[in-house]
PDB file of C-alpha atoms in Angstrom:
ATOM      1  CA  GLU K 218       0.000   0.000   0.000  1.00 93.00           C
ATOM      2  CA  ILE K 219       1.395   3.380  -0.983  1.00 94.00           C
ATOM      3  CA  VAL K 220       0.901   5.661   1.999  1.00 95.00           C
ATOM      4  CA  THR K 221       2.481   8.841   0.628  1.00 94.00           C
ATOM      5  CA  VAL K 222       4.255  10.185  -2.445  1.00 95.00           C
ATOM      6  CA  GLN K 223       6.855  12.865  -1.868  1.00 93.00           C
ATOM      7  CA  THR K 224       8.967  14.850  -4.298  1.00 90.00           C
ATOM      8  CA  PHE K 225      11.631  17.527  -4.118  1.00 88.00           C
ATOM      9  CA  PRO K 226      12.264  20.427  -6.485  1.00 82.00           C
ATOM     10  CA  ASP K 227      15.628  19.613  -8.065  1.00 75.00           C
ATOM     11  CA  ASP K 228      19.056  18.045  -7.666  1.00 69.00           C
ATOM     12  CA  THR K 229      20.307  20.967  -5.563  1.00 75.00           C
ATOM     13  CA  ASN K 230      17.877  20.200  -2.733  1.00 83.00           C
ATOM     14  CA  THR K 231      19.687  19.421   0.537  1.00 90.00           C
ATOM     15  CA  ASP K 232      16.870  19.398   3.096  1.00 92.00           C
ATOM     16  CA  PHE K 233      14.594  16.361   2.981  1.00 94.00           C
ATOM     17  CA  ASN K 234      13.052  16.658   6.444  1.00 93.00           C
ATOM     18  CA  VAL K 235       9.583  17.544   5.081  1.00 93.00           C
ATOM     19  CA  GLN K 236       9.523  14.465   2.834  1.00 95.00           C
ATOM     20  CA  LEU K 237      10.941  12.179   5.512  1.00 96.00           C
ATOM     21  CA  SER K 238       8.528  13.471   8.161  1.00 96.00           C
ATOM     22  CA  ALA K 239       5.579  12.886   5.811  1.00 96.00           C
ATOM     23  CA  ALA K 240       6.735   9.313   5.128  1.00 97.00           C
ATOM     24  CA  LYS K 241       7.350   8.642   8.807  1.00 97.00           C
ATOM     25  CA  ASP K 242       3.989  10.135   9.864  1.00 97.00           C
ATOM     26  CA  ALA K 243       2.208   8.079   7.180  1.00 97.00           C
ATOM     27  CA  GLY K 244       3.782   4.904   8.555  1.00 96.00           C
ATOM     28  CA  ALA K 245       5.892   4.074   5.485  1.00 97.00           C
ATOM     29  CA  ASP K 246       8.033   1.065   6.293  1.00 96.00           C
ATOM     30  CA  LEU K 247       9.681   1.047   2.858  1.00 96.00           C
ATOM     31  CA  VAL K 248      10.898   4.176   1.104  1.00 96.00           C
ATOM     32  CA  PHE K 249      11.562   3.886  -2.634  1.00 96.00           C
ATOM     33  CA  MET K 250      14.096   6.438  -3.853  1.00 94.00           C
ATOM     34  CA  PRO K 251      14.437   6.500  -7.669  1.00 92.00           C
ATOM     35  CA  ILE K 252      17.211   9.100  -7.405  1.00 92.00           C
ATOM     36  CA  TYR K 253      20.978   9.449  -7.582  1.00 90.00           C
ATOM     37  CA  TYR K 254      23.341   8.649  -4.765  1.00 91.00           C
ATOM     38  CA  THR K 255      24.195  12.225  -3.704  1.00 90.00           C
ATOM     39  CA  PRO K 256      20.677  13.202  -2.558  1.00 92.00           C
ATOM     40  CA  ALA K 257      20.168   9.644  -1.290  1.00 93.00           C
ATOM     41  CA  SER K 258      23.182  10.009   1.013  1.00 94.00           C
ATOM     42  CA  LEU K 259      21.619  13.161   2.486  1.00 94.00           C
ATOM     43  CA  ILE K 260      18.244  11.445   2.894  1.00 95.00           C
ATOM     44  CA  LEU K 261      19.827   8.538   4.774  1.00 96.00           C
ATOM     45  CA  SER K 262      21.694  10.957   7.066  1.00 96.00           C
ATOM     46  CA  GLN K 263      18.596  13.021   7.767  1.00 96.00           C
ATOM     47  CA  ALA K 264      16.452   9.919   8.372  1.00 97.00           C
ATOM     48  CA  LYS K 265      18.964   8.710  10.935  1.00 96.00           C
ATOM     49  CA  SER K 266      18.917  12.133  12.644  1.00 96.00           C
ATOM     50  CA  MET K 267      15.142  11.941  13.057  1.00 96.00           C
ATOM     51  CA  GLY K 268      15.165   8.322  14.219  1.00 96.00           C
ATOM     52  CA  TYR K 269      13.369   7.077  11.098  1.00 97.00           C
ATOM     53  CA  GLU K 270      14.565   3.623  10.044  1.00 95.00           C
ATOM     54  CA  PRO K 271      12.435   2.201   7.217  1.00 96.00           C
ATOM     55  CA  THR K 272      13.810  -0.127   4.563  1.00 95.00           C
ATOM     56  CA  PHE K 273      15.272   2.004   1.792  1.00 96.00           C
ATOM     57  CA  PHE K 274      15.115   0.763  -1.791  1.00 95.00           C
ATOM     58  CA  GLY K 275      16.666   2.488  -4.774  1.00 94.00           C
ATOM     59  CA  CYS K 276      17.583   2.098  -8.397  1.00 91.00           C
ATOM     60  CA  ASP K 277      20.795   2.099 -10.403  1.00 87.00           C
ATOM     61  CA  GLY K 278      21.336   5.806  -9.804  1.00 87.00           C
ATOM     62  CA  MET K 279      22.232   4.983  -6.216  1.00 89.00           C
ATOM     63  CA  ASP K 280      25.173   2.843  -7.277  1.00 86.00           C
ATOM     64  CA  GLY K 281      28.152   4.744  -5.937  1.00 86.00           C
ATOM     65  CA  ILE K 282      26.636   5.783  -2.600  1.00 92.00           C
ATOM     66  CA  LEU K 283      29.446   4.035  -0.727  1.00 90.00           C
ATOM     67  CA  THR K 284      31.977   6.372  -2.378  1.00 87.00           C
ATOM     68  CA  VAL K 285      30.314   9.685  -1.478  1.00 90.00           C
ATOM     69  CA  GLU K 286      32.889  11.867   0.280  1.00 90.00           C
ATOM     70  CA  ASN K 287      32.327  12.187   4.056  1.00 92.00           C
ATOM     71  CA  PHE K 288      29.307   9.834   3.948  1.00 93.00           C
ATOM     72  CA  ASP K 289      28.919   7.470   6.885  1.00 94.00           C
ATOM     73  CA  THR K 290      28.563   4.213   4.933  1.00 93.00           C
ATOM     74  CA  SER K 291      26.980   2.504   7.940  1.00 94.00           C
ATOM     75  CA  LEU K 292      23.854   4.538   7.120  1.00 95.00           C
ATOM     76  CA  ALA K 293      23.516   2.530   3.895  1.00 95.00           C
ATOM     77  CA  GLU K 294      23.543  -0.817   5.689  1.00 95.00           C
ATOM     78  CA  GLY K 295      20.584  -2.864   4.442  1.00 94.00           C
ATOM     79  CA  LEU K 296      19.923  -0.515   1.507  1.00 95.00           C
ATOM     80  CA  MET K 297      18.629  -2.449  -1.482  1.00 94.00           C
ATOM     81  CA  LEU K 298      19.019  -1.242  -5.034  1.00 93.00           C
ATOM     82  CA  LEU K 299      18.471  -2.442  -8.552  1.00 91.00           C
ATOM     83  CA  THR K 300      21.719  -2.324 -10.469  1.00 88.00           C
ATOM     84  CA  PRO K 301      22.905  -4.383 -13.394  1.00 89.00           C
ATOM     85  CA  PHE K 302      26.467  -4.703 -12.051  1.00 89.00           C
ATOM     86  CA  SER K 303      28.432  -5.320  -8.894  1.00 86.00           C
ATOM     87  CA  ALA K 304      32.224  -5.258  -8.742  1.00 87.00           C
ATOM     88  CA  ASP K 305      32.017  -8.200  -6.336  1.00 83.00           C
ATOM     89  CA  GLU K 306      29.904 -10.459  -8.549  1.00 85.00           C
ATOM     90  CA  GLU K 307      31.358 -13.509 -10.187  1.00 83.00           C
ATOM     91  CA  GLY K 308      32.298 -12.868 -13.791  1.00 86.00           C
ATOM     92  CA  SER K 309      33.288  -9.226 -13.409  1.00 91.00           C
ATOM     93  CA  GLN K 310      36.692  -9.656 -11.813  1.00 92.00           C
ATOM     94  CA  ASP K 311      38.820  -9.225 -14.972  1.00 95.00           C
ATOM     95  CA  PHE K 312      36.946  -6.011 -15.843  1.00 97.00           C
ATOM     96  CA  VAL K 313      37.257  -4.722 -12.261  1.00 95.00           C
ATOM     97  CA  ALA K 314      41.010  -5.389 -12.150  1.00 96.00           C
ATOM     98  CA  ALA K 315      41.607  -3.680 -15.514  1.00 97.00           C
ATOM     99  CA  TYR K 316      39.424  -0.712 -14.552  1.00 97.00           C
ATOM    100  CA  GLU K 317      41.168  -0.280 -11.194  1.00 96.00           C
ATOM    101  CA  GLU K 318      44.564  -0.417 -12.895  1.00 97.00           C
ATOM    102  CA  ALA K 319      43.544   2.168 -15.502  1.00 97.00           C
ATOM    103  CA  TYR K 320      41.592   4.585 -13.273  1.00 97.00           C
ATOM    104  CA  GLY K 321      42.692   3.891  -9.697  1.00 96.00           C
ATOM    105  CA  MET K 322      39.193   3.192  -8.416  1.00 92.00           C
ATOM    106  CA  GLU K 323      36.595   0.447  -8.355  1.00 90.00           C
ATOM    107  CA  PRO K 324      34.049   0.674 -11.189  1.00 93.00           C
ATOM    108  CA  ILE K 325      30.359   1.203 -10.548  1.00 88.00           C
ATOM    109  CA  GLN K 326      27.545   0.159 -12.858  1.00 88.00           C
ATOM    110  CA  PHE K 327      27.861   3.195 -15.100  1.00 89.00           C
ATOM    111  CA  ALA K 328      31.352   2.028 -16.148  1.00 94.00           C
ATOM    112  CA  ALA K 329      30.024  -1.473 -16.840  1.00 94.00           C
ATOM    113  CA  ASP K 330      27.101  -0.018 -18.825  1.00 94.00           C
ATOM    114  CA  ALA K 331      29.521   1.935 -21.021  1.00 96.00           C
ATOM    115  CA  TYR K 332      31.710  -1.135 -21.522  1.00 96.00           C
ATOM    116  CA  ASP K 333      28.728  -3.233 -22.604  1.00 96.00           C
ATOM    117  CA  ALA K 334      27.419  -0.430 -24.827  1.00 96.00           C
ATOM    118  CA  VAL K 335      30.631  -0.368 -26.852  1.00 97.00           C
ATOM    119  CA  TYR K 336      30.437  -4.124 -27.416  1.00 96.00           C
ATOM    120  CA  ALA K 337      26.746  -3.882 -28.338  1.00 97.00           C
ATOM    121  CA  ILE K 338      27.582  -1.223 -30.947  1.00 97.00           C
ATOM    122  CA  LYS K 339      30.422  -3.398 -32.240  1.00 97.00           C
ATOM    123  CA  ALA K 340      28.132  -6.434 -32.528  1.00 97.00           C
ATOM    124  CA  ALA K 341      25.449  -4.383 -34.297  1.00 97.00           C
ATOM    125  CA  ALA K 342      28.010  -2.899 -36.702  1.00 97.00           C
ATOM    126  CA  GLU K 343      29.241  -6.392 -37.537  1.00 97.00           C
ATOM    127  CA  GLN K 344      25.663  -7.685 -37.929  1.00 97.00           C
ATOM    128  CA  ALA K 345      24.850  -4.759 -40.235  1.00 97.00           C
ATOM    129  CA  GLY K 346      28.003  -5.188 -42.307  1.00 97.00           C
ATOM    130  CA  VAL K 347      29.080  -1.600 -41.646  1.00 97.00           C
ATOM    131  CA  THR K 348      32.151  -0.510 -43.600  1.00 96.00           C
ATOM    132  CA  PRO K 349      34.206   2.706 -43.422  1.00 95.00           C
ATOM    133  CA  ASP K 350      33.144   3.786 -46.900  1.00 97.00           C
ATOM    134  CA  MET K 351      29.412   3.846 -46.065  1.00 97.00           C
ATOM    135  CA  GLU K 352      27.454   7.079 -45.774  1.00 97.00           C
ATOM    136  CA  VAL K 353      26.629   8.052 -42.182  1.00 97.00           C
ATOM    137  CA  SER K 354      22.877   7.921 -42.841  1.00 97.00           C
ATOM    138  CA  ASP K 355      23.235   4.402 -44.307  1.00 97.00           C
ATOM    139  CA  ILE K 356      25.213   3.295 -41.246  1.00 97.00           C
ATOM    140  CA  CYS K 357      22.506   4.733 -38.991  1.00 95.00           C
ATOM    141  CA  GLU K 358      19.700   2.916 -40.812  1.00 96.00           C
ATOM    142  CA  ALA K 359      21.629  -0.362 -40.865  1.00 97.00           C
ATOM    143  CA  MET K 360      22.463  -0.072 -37.141  1.00 96.00           C
ATOM    144  CA  LYS K 361      18.821   0.578 -36.195  1.00 95.00           C
ATOM    145  CA  VAL K 362      17.854  -2.745 -37.760  1.00 96.00           C
ATOM    146  CA  ALA K 363      20.909  -4.656 -36.520  1.00 97.00           C
ATOM    147  CA  MET K 364      20.353  -3.614 -32.895  1.00 97.00           C
ATOM    148  CA  THR K 365      17.085  -5.580 -32.934  1.00 97.00           C
ATOM    149  CA  GLU K 366      18.857  -8.665 -34.288  1.00 97.00           C
ATOM    150  CA  ILE K 367      21.713  -9.041 -31.806  1.00 98.00           C
ATOM    151  CA  THR K 368      21.955 -10.680 -28.407  1.00 97.00           C
ATOM    152  CA  ILE K 369      24.767  -9.707 -26.038  1.00 96.00           C
ATOM    153  CA  ASP K 370      26.165 -11.408 -22.954  1.00 95.00           C
ATOM    154  CA  GLY K 371      27.950  -8.703 -21.013  1.00 94.00           C
ATOM    155  CA  LEU K 372      28.898  -7.431 -17.587  1.00 94.00           C
ATOM    156  CA  THR K 373      25.419  -6.030 -16.992  1.00 93.00           C
ATOM    157  CA  GLY K 374      23.384  -9.005 -18.152  1.00 91.00           C
ATOM    158  CA  GLU K 375      23.159 -12.122 -20.225  1.00 92.00           C
ATOM    159  CA  GLY K 376      20.977 -12.486 -23.269  1.00 95.00           C
ATOM    160  CA  MET K 377      20.485  -8.717 -23.669  1.00 97.00           C
ATOM    161  CA  THR K 378      18.326  -7.676 -26.621  1.00 97.00           C
ATOM    162  CA  TRP K 379      16.884  -4.387 -27.896  1.00 97.00           C
ATOM    163  CA  THR K 380      13.458  -3.494 -29.252  1.00 95.00           C
ATOM    164  CA  GLU K 381      12.768  -1.373 -32.338  1.00 93.00           C
ATOM    165  CA  ASP K 382      12.296   1.667 -30.105  1.00 92.00           C
ATOM    166  CA  GLY K 383      15.688   1.133 -28.464  1.00 90.00           C
ATOM    167  CA  GLU K 384      14.541  -0.366 -25.167  1.00 92.00           C
ATOM    168  CA  PRO K 385      16.972  -2.940 -23.759  1.00 93.00           C
ATOM    169  CA  HIS K 386      15.689  -6.193 -22.321  1.00 94.00           C
ATOM    170  CA  LYS K 387      17.626  -8.112 -19.691  1.00 92.00           C
ATOM    171  CA  GLU K 388      16.969  -9.772 -16.364  1.00 88.00           C
ATOM    172  CA  PRO K 389      16.986  -7.347 -13.434  1.00 86.00           C
ATOM    173  CA  LYS K 390      19.610  -7.683 -10.726  1.00 87.00           C
ATOM    174  CA  ALA K 391      19.532  -6.367  -7.196  1.00 90.00           C
ATOM    175  CA  VAL K 392      22.113  -5.818  -4.491  1.00 90.00           C
ATOM    176  CA  MET K 393      21.902  -5.159  -0.797  1.00 93.00           C
ATOM    177  CA  ILE K 394      24.586  -3.309   1.113  1.00 93.00           C
ATOM    178  CA  VAL K 395      25.858  -5.704   3.771  1.00 93.00           C
ATOM    179  CA  ASP K 396      28.871  -4.884   5.932  1.00 92.00           C
ATOM    180  CA  GLY K 397      29.736  -1.960   3.667  1.00 89.00           C
ATOM    181  CA  VAL K 398      29.818  -3.883   0.364  1.00 87.00           C
ATOM    182  CA  TYR K 399      27.334  -4.767  -2.352  1.00 87.00           C
ATOM    183  CA  GLU K 400      25.958  -8.280  -2.039  1.00 88.00           C
ATOM    184  CA  MET K 401      24.086  -9.711  -5.040  1.00 86.00           C
ATOM    185  CA  GLN K 402      20.552 -10.836  -4.243  1.00 86.00           C
ATOM    186  CA  ASN K 403      18.831 -13.759  -5.924  1.00 73.00           C
TER     187      ASN K 403
END
């Protein structure tokens, strides 16, 4: 049962006490936050300050919350989020090691998304028979068709496909933050 819906004006908002108080007063025991990790880190801090401890659930935009400067990562304990990638999951270790060597930090899902996107474009270009001498508009038309004909196994999912309107299809993945690290959920 949805007990309240709260919003905030923009990404520069730093005070979420009104929204948190409304959720707490309405008896919300789960708070869904389809937002990025910076405002989410503030929300978790402010919820703790007011003694409000619901289950927090987010989406892929929250991937990276454990790296927010000066954020008490213990506040994210038990946070669940949908994300197509975890640096700790089996099958991503070669990518993680190469990324850490190149950039000096652990990759989050946005890095894995970009990696998979390049390989999806490569597979579509090969499927379409793209050559360097083709006109750009011909490449574009060929790629639009080819994207609907390929299937990719990547870091962010297996058996990924795309519809004619560009929507990707893959199985969702979720993680929970346990002891300060992402733990894949089944």
